[in-house]
mmCIF file of C-alpha atoms and ligand atoms in Angstrom:
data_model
loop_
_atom_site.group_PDB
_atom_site.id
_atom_site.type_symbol
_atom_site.label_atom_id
_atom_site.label_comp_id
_atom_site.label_asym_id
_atom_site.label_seq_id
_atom_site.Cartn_x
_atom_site.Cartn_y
_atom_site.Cartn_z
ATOM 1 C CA UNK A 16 180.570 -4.925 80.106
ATOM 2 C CA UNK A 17 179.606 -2.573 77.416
ATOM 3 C CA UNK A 18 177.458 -0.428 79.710
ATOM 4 C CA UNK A 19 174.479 0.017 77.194
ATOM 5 C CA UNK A 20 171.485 -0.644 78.879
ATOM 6 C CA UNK A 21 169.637 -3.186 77.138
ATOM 7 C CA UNK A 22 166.743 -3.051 79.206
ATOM 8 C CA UNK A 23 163.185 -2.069 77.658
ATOM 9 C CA UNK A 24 159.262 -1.527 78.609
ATOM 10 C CA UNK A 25 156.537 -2.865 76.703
ATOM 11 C CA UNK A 26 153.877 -0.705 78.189
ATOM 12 C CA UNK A 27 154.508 -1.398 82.173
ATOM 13 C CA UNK A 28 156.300 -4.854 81.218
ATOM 14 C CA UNK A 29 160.096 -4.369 82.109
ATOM 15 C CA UNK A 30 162.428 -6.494 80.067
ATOM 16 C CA UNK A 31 166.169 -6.857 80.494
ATOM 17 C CA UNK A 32 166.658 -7.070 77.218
ATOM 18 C CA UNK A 33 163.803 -6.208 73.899
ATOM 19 C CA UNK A 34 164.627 -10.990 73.004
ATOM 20 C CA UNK A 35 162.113 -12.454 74.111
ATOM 21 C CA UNK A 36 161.249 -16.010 72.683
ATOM 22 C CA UNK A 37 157.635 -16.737 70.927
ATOM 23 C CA UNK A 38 154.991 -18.844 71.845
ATOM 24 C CA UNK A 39 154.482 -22.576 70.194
ATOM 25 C CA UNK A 40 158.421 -22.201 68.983
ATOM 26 C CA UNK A 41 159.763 -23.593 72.525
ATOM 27 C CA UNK A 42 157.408 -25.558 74.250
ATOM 28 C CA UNK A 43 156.850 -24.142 77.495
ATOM 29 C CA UNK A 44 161.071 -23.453 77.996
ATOM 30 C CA UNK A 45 161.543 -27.034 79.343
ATOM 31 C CA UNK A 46 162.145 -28.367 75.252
ATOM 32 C CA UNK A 47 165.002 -25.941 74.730
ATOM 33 C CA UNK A 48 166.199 -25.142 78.199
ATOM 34 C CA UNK A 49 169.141 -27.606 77.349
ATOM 35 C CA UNK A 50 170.610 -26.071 74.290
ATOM 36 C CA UNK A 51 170.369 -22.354 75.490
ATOM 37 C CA UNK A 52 170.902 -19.705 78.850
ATOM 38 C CA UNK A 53 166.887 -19.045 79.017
ATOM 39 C CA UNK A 54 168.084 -16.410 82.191
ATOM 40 C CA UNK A 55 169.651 -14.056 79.719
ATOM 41 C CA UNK A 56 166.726 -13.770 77.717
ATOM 42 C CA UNK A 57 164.150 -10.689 78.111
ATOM 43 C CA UNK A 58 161.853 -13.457 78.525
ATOM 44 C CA UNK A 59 159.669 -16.714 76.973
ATOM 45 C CA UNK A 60 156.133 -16.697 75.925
ATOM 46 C CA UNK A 61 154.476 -20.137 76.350
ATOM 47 C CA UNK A 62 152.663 -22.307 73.864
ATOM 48 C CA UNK A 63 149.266 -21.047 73.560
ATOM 49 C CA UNK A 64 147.848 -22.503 76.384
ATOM 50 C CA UNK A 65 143.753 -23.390 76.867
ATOM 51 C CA UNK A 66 141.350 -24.468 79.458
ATOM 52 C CA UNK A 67 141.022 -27.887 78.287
ATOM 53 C CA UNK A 68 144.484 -30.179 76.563
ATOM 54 C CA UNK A 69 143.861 -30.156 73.389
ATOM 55 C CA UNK A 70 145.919 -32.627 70.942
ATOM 56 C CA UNK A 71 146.028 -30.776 67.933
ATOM 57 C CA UNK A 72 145.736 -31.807 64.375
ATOM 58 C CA UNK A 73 146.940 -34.702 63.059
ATOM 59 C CA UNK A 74 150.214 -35.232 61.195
ATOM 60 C CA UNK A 75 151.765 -34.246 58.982
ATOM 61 C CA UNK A 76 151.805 -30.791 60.697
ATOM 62 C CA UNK A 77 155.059 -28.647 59.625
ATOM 63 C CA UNK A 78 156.390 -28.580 56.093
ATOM 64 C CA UNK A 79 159.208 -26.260 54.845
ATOM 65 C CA UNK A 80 158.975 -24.062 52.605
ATOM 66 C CA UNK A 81 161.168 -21.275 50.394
ATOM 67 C CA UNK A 82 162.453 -19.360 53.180
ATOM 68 C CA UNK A 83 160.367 -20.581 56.134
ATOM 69 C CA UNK A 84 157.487 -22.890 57.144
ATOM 70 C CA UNK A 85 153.760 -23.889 57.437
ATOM 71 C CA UNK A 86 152.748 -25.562 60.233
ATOM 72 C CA UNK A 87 149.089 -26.375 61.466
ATOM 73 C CA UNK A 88 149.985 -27.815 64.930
ATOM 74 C CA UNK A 89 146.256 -26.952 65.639
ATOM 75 C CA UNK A 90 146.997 -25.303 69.117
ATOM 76 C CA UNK A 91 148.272 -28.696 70.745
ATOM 77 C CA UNK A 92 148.918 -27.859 74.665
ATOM 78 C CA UNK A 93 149.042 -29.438 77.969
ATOM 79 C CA UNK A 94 145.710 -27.378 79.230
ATOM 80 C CA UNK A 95 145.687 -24.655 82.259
ATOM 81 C CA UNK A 96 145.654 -27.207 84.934
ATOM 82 C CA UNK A 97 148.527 -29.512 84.020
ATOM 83 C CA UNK A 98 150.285 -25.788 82.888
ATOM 84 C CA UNK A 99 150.189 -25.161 86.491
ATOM 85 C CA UNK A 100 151.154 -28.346 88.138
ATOM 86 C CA UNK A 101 153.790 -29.612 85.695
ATOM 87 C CA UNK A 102 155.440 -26.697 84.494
ATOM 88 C CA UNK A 103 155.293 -23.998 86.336
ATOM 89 C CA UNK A 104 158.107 -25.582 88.798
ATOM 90 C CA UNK A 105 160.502 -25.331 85.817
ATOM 91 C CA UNK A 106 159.396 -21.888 84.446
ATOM 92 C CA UNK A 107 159.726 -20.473 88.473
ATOM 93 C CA UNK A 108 163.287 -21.281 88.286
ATOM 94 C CA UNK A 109 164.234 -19.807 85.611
ATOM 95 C CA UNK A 110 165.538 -15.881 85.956
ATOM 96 C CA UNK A 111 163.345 -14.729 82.999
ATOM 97 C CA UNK A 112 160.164 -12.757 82.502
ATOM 98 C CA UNK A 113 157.417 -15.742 81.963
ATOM 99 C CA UNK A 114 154.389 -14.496 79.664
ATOM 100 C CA UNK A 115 151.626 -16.772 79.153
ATOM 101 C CA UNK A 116 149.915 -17.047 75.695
ATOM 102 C CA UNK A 117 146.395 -18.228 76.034
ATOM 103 C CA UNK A 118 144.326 -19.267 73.063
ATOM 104 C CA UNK A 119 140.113 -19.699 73.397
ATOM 105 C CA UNK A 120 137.467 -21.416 71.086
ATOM 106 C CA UNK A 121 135.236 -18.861 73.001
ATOM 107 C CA UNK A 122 135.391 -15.523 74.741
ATOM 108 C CA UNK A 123 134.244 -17.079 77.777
ATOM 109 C CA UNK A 124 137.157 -19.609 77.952
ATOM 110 C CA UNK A 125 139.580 -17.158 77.506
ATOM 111 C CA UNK A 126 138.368 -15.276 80.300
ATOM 112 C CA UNK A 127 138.678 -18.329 82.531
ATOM 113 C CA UNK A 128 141.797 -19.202 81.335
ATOM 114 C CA UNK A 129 143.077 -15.386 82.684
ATOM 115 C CA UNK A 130 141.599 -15.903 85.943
ATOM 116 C CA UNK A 131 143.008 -19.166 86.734
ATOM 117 C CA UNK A 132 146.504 -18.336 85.552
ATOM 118 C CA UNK A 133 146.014 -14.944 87.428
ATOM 119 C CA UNK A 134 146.986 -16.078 90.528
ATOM 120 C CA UNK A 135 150.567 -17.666 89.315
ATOM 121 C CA UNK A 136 152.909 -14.940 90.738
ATOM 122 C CA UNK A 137 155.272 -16.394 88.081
ATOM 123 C CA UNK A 138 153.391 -15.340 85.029
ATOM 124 C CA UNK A 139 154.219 -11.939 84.644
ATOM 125 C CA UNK A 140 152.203 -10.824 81.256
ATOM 126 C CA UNK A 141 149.554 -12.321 79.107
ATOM 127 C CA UNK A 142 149.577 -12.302 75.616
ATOM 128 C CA UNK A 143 146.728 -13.250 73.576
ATOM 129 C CA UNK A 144 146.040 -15.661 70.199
ATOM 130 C CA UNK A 145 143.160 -14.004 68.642
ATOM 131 C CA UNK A 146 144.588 -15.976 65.609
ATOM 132 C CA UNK A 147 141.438 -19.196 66.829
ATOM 133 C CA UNK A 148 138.204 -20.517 65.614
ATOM 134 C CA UNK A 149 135.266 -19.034 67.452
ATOM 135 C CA UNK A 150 133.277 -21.855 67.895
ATOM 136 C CA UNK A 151 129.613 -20.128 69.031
ATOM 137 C CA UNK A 152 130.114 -17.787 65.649
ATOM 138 C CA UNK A 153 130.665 -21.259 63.419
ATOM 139 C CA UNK A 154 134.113 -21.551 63.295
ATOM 140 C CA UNK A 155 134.975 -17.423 62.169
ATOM 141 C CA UNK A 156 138.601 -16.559 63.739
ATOM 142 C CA UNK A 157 138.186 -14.341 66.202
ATOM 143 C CA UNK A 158 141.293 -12.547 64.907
ATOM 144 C CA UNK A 159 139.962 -11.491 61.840
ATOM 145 C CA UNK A 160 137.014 -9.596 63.077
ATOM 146 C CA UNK A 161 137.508 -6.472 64.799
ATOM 147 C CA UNK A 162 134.650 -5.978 67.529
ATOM 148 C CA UNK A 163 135.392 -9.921 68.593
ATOM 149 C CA UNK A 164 139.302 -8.408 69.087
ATOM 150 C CA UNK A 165 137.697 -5.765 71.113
ATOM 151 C CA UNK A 166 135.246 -7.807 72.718
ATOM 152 C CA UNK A 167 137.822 -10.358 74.355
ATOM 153 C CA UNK A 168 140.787 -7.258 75.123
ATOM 154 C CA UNK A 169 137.559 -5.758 77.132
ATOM 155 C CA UNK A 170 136.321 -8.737 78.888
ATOM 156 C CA UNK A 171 140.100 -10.033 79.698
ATOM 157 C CA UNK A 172 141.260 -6.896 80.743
ATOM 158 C CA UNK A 173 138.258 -7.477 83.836
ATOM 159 C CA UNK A 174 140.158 -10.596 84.778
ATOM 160 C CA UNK A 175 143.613 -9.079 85.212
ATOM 161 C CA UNK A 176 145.477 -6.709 86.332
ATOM 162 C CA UNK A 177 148.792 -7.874 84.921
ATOM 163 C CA UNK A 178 150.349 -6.283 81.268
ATOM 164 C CA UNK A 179 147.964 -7.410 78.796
ATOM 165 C CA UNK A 180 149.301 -7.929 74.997
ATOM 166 C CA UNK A 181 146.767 -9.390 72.271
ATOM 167 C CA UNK A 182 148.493 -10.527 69.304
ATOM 168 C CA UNK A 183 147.367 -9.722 66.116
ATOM 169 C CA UNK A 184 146.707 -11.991 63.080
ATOM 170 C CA UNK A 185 148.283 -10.120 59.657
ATOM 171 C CA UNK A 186 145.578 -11.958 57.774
ATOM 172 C CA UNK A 187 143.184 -8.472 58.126
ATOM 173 C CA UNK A 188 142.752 -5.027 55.701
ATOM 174 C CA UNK A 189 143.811 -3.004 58.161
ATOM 175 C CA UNK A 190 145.772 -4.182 61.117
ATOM 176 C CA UNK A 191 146.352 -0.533 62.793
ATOM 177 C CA UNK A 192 142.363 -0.750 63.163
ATOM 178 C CA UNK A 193 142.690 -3.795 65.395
ATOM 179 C CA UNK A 194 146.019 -2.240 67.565
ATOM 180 C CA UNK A 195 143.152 0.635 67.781
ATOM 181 C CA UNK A 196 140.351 -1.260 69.337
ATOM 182 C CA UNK A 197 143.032 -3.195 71.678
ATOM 183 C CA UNK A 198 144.170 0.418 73.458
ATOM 184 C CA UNK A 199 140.688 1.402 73.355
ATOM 185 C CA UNK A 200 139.834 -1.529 75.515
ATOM 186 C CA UNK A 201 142.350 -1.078 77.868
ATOM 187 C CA UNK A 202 145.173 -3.524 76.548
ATOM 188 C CA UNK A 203 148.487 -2.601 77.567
ATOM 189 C CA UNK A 204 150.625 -3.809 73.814
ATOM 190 C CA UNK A 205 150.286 -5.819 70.689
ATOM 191 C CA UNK A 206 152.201 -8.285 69.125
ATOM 192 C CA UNK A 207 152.692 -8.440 65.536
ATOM 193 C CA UNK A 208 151.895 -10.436 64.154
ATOM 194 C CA UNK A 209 150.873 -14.175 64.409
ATOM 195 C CA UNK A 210 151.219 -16.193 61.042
ATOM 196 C CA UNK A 211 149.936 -15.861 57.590
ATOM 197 C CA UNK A 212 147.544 -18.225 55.858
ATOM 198 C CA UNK A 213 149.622 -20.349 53.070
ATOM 199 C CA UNK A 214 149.934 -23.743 51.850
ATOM 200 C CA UNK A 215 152.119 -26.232 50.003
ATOM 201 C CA UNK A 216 151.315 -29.125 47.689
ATOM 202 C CA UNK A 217 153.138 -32.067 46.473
ATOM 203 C CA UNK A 218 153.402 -31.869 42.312
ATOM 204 C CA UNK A 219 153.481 -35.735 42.531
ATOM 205 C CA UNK A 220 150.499 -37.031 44.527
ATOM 206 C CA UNK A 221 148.789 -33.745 44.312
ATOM 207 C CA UNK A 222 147.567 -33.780 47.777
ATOM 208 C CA UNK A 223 148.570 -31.336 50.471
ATOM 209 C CA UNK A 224 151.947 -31.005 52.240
ATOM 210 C CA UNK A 225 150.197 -30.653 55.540
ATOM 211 C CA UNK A 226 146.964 -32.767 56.484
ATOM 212 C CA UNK A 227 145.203 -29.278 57.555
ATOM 213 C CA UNK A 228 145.613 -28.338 53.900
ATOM 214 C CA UNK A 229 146.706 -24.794 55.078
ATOM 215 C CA UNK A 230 148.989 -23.638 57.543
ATOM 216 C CA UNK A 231 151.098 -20.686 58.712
ATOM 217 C CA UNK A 232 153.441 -19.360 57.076
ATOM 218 C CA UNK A 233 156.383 -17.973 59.477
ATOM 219 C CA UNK A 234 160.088 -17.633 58.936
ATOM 220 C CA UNK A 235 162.147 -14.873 56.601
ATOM 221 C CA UNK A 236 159.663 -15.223 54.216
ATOM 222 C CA UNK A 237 157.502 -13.152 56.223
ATOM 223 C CA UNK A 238 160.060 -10.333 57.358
ATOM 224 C CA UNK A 239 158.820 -8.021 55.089
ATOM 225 C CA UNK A 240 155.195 -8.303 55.794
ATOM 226 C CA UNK A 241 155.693 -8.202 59.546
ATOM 227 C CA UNK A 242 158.043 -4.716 59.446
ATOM 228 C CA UNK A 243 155.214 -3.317 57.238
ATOM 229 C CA UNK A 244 152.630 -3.927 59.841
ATOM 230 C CA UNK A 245 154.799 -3.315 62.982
ATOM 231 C CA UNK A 246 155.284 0.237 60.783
ATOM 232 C CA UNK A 247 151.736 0.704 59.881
ATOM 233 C CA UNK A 248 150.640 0.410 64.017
ATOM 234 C CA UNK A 249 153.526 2.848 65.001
ATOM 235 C CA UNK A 250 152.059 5.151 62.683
ATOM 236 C CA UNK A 251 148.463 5.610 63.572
ATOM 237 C CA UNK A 252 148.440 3.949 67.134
ATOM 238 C CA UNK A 253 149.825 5.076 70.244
ATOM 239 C CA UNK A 254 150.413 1.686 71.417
ATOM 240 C CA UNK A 255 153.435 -0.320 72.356
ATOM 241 C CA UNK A 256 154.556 -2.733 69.871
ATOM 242 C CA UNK A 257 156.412 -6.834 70.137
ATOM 243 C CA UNK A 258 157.658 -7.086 66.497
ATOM 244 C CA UNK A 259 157.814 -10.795 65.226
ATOM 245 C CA UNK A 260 158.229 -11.922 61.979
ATOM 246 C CA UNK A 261 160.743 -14.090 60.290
ATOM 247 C CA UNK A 262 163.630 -12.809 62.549
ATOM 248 C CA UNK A 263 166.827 -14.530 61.924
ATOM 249 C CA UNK A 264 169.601 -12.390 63.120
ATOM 250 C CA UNK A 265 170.261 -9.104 65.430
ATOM 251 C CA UNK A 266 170.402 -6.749 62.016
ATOM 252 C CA UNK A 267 166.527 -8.252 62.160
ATOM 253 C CA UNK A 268 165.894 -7.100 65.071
ATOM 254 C CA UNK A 269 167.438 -3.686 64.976
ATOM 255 C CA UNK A 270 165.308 -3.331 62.216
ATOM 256 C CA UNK A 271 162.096 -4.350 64.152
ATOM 257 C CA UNK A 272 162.993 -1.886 66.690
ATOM 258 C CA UNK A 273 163.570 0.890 64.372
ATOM 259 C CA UNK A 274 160.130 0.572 62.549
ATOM 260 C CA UNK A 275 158.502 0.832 65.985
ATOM 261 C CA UNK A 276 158.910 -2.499 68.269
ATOM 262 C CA UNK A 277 159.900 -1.960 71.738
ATOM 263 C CA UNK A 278 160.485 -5.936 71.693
ATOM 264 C CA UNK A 279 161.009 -8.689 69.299
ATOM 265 C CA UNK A 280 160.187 -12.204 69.766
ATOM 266 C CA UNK A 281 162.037 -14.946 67.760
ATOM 267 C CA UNK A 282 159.830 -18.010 66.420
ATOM 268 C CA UNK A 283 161.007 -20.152 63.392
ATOM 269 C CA UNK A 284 164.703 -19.522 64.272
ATOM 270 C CA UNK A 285 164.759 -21.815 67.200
ATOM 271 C CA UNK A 286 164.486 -24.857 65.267
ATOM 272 C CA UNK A 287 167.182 -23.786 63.285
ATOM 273 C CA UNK A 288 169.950 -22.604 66.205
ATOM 274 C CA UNK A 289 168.218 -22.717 69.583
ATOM 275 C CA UNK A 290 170.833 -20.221 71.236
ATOM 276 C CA UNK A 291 169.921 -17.616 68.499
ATOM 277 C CA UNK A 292 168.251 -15.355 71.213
ATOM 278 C CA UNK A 293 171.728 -15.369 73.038
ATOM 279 C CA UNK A 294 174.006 -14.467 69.817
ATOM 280 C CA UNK A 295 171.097 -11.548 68.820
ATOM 281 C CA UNK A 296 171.507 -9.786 72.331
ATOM 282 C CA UNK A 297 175.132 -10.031 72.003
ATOM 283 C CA UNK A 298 175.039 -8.613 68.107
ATOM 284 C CA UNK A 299 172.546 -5.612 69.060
ATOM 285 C CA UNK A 300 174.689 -4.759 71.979
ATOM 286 C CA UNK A 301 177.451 -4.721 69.285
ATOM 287 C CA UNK A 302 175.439 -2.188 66.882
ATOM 288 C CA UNK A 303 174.399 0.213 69.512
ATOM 289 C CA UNK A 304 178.271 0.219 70.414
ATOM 290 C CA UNK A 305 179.115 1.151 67.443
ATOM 291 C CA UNK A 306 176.314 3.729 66.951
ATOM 292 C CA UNK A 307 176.486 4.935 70.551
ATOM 293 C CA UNK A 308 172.856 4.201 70.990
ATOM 294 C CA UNK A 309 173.555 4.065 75.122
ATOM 295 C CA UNK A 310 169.975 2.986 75.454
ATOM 296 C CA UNK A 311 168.946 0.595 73.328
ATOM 297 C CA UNK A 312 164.997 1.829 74.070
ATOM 298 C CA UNK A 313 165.834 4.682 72.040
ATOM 299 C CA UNK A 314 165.964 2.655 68.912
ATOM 300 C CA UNK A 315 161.909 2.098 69.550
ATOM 301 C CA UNK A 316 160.291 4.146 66.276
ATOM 302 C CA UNK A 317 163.965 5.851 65.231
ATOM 303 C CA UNK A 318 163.013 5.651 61.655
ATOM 304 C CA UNK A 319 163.832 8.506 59.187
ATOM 305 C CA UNK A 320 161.326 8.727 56.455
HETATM 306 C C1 LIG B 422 155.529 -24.484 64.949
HETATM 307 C C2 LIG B 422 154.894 -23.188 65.330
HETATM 308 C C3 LIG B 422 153.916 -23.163 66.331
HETATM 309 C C4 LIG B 422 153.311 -21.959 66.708
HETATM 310 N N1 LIG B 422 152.379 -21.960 67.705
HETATM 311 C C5 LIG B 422 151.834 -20.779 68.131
HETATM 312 C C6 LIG B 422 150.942 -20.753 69.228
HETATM 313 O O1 LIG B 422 150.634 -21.767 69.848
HETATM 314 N N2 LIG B 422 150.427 -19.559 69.600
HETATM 315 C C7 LIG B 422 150.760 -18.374 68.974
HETATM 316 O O2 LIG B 422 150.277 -17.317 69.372
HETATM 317 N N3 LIG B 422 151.632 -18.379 67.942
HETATM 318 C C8 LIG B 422 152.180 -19.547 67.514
HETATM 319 N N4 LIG B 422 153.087 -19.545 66.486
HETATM 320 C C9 LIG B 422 153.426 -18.273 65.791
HETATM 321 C C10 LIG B 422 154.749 -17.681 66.314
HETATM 322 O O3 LIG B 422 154.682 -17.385 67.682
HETATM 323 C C11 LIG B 422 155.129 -16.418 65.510
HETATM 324 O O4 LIG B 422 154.136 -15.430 65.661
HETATM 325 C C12 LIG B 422 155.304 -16.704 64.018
HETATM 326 O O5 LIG B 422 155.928 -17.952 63.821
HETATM 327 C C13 LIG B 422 156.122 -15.620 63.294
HETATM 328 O O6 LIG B 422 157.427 -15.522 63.802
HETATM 329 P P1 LIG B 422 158.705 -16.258 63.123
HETATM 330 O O7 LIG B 422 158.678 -15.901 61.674
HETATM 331 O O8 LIG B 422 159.892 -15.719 63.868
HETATM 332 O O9 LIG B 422 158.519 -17.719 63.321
HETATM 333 C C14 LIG B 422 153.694 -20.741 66.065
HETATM 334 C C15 LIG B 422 154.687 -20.776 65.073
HETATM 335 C C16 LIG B 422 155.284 -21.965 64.699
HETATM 336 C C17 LIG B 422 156.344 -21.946 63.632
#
């Protein structure tokens, strides 16, 4: 026992540790529960969950790319109702902080979606995919258009009283303008940041990779991008931050931390080494060791210009 304490807040979210797992990269904890310790992670966020199942796109969904991956799963997911019955036995067991991702073809449905899932004592948080199609406003992703970001933190924020994060899309001008609007509306963090638009084709047949045509782009590839963002909202936002982007080791998420994240979630890394959340909590309790950091909140925003 090293006696840092590893503990953080993400607005009034407490976290024994700043790992926390991202949503659509482990199911809904069940698909990697075997290969890793889930109850010495900060926590899991859920596959984007909606009111209705919803299948998803059809194959071929994931492709690799130079330093990461597209996929276009198309928001597959079990539905709020089978959510409840089905997993939430699992999740409950687990000694980790559960956050539920909830994704909406409407604002109305993601309001719904808040209020059933309300009353789950287990759910601790809500984070929210802003990154879908609105369907009433022909198909325009709510994400990318900043008084329909505003609109839904407002109208969700009515529904719950629990820590409310919206995560942001990096596909936008100006993404400290949308962490704006989400404190002005009363949400309590953001996360940042959901994929980025890309796609892949095959010289030989010269069709798409993926059947969507496009997909997001996630992995190291997008390290870079995501620290610039995660920087750009600590700098004009009083808000707190969940960095994501490309994470692959703790030095990645020391870094995330020290460009303004009070958490990190990992995504693309699971499929690679499932018990990567495990070795990155060891590693940064390592660093701030060695750099007598004996909180490891004070990291949050420590960068020297
Ligand atoms: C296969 C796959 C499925 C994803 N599904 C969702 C999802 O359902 N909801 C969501 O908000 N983000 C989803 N994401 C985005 C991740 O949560 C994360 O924001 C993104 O992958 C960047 O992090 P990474 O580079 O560590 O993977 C998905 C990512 C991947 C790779």
């Amino acid at each position: 026992m090293s006696g840092i304490d590893l503990s953080v807040k993400v607005g009034s979210l407490k976290l024994k540790n700043p790992i926390l797992l991202a949503s659509g990269t482990v199911g809904y904890g069940n698909e990697i529960a075997q290969f890793t310790d889930l109850s010495k992670l900060g926590g899991i966020v859920t596959k984007s969950l909606s009111l209705k199942p919803r299948k998803g796109n059809p194959p071929q969904r994931i492709t690799e790319t130079p330093s990461g991956m597209l996929n276009a799963i198309g928001l597959a997911n079990v539905g709020v109702e089978v959510f409840i019955k089905e997993k939430i036995p699992f999740l409950k067991k687990l000694n980790t902080t559960l956050i539920c991702n909830i994704a909406a073809s409407s604002i109305e449905e993601y309001v719904e979606c808040t209020k059933i899932l309300n009353d789950e004592e287990t759910i601790q948080a809500f984070e929210i995919n802003v990154s879908c199609p609105n369907v009433k406003e022909g198909g325009l992703v709510f994400g990318n258009d900043i008084k329909s970001v505003g609109r839904i933190t407002e109208q969700v924020r009515k529904a719950t009283n629990k820590p409310l994060i919206i995560k942001l899309s990096p596909n936008v001008p100006k993404i400290s303008d949308f962490a704006e609007v989400v404190m002005k509306e009363g949400g309590d963090a953001v996360s940042a940041i959901n994929t980025l638009v890309g796609t892949s084709f095959d010289i030989k047949t010269r069709r798409p990779k993926i059947k969507n045509i496009t997909g997001g782009l996630s992995g190291p590839a997008i390290k870079p991008i995501a620290l610039a963002k995660v920087l750009e909202i600590k700098r004009n936002v009083d808000i707190p931050i969940i960095g994501i982007g490309g994470i692959m080791d703790w030095k990645d998420a020391i870094e995330f931390m020290i460009v303004g994240a009070s958490a990190v979630q990992l995504g693309t890394v699971n499929f690679i080494n499932p018990n990567a959340g495990i070795e990155i909590i060891d590693g940064m309790e390592s660093y701030c060791e060695q750099y007598s950091v004996n909180r490891i909140e004070e990291l949050t925003g420590s960068f020297q210009l």
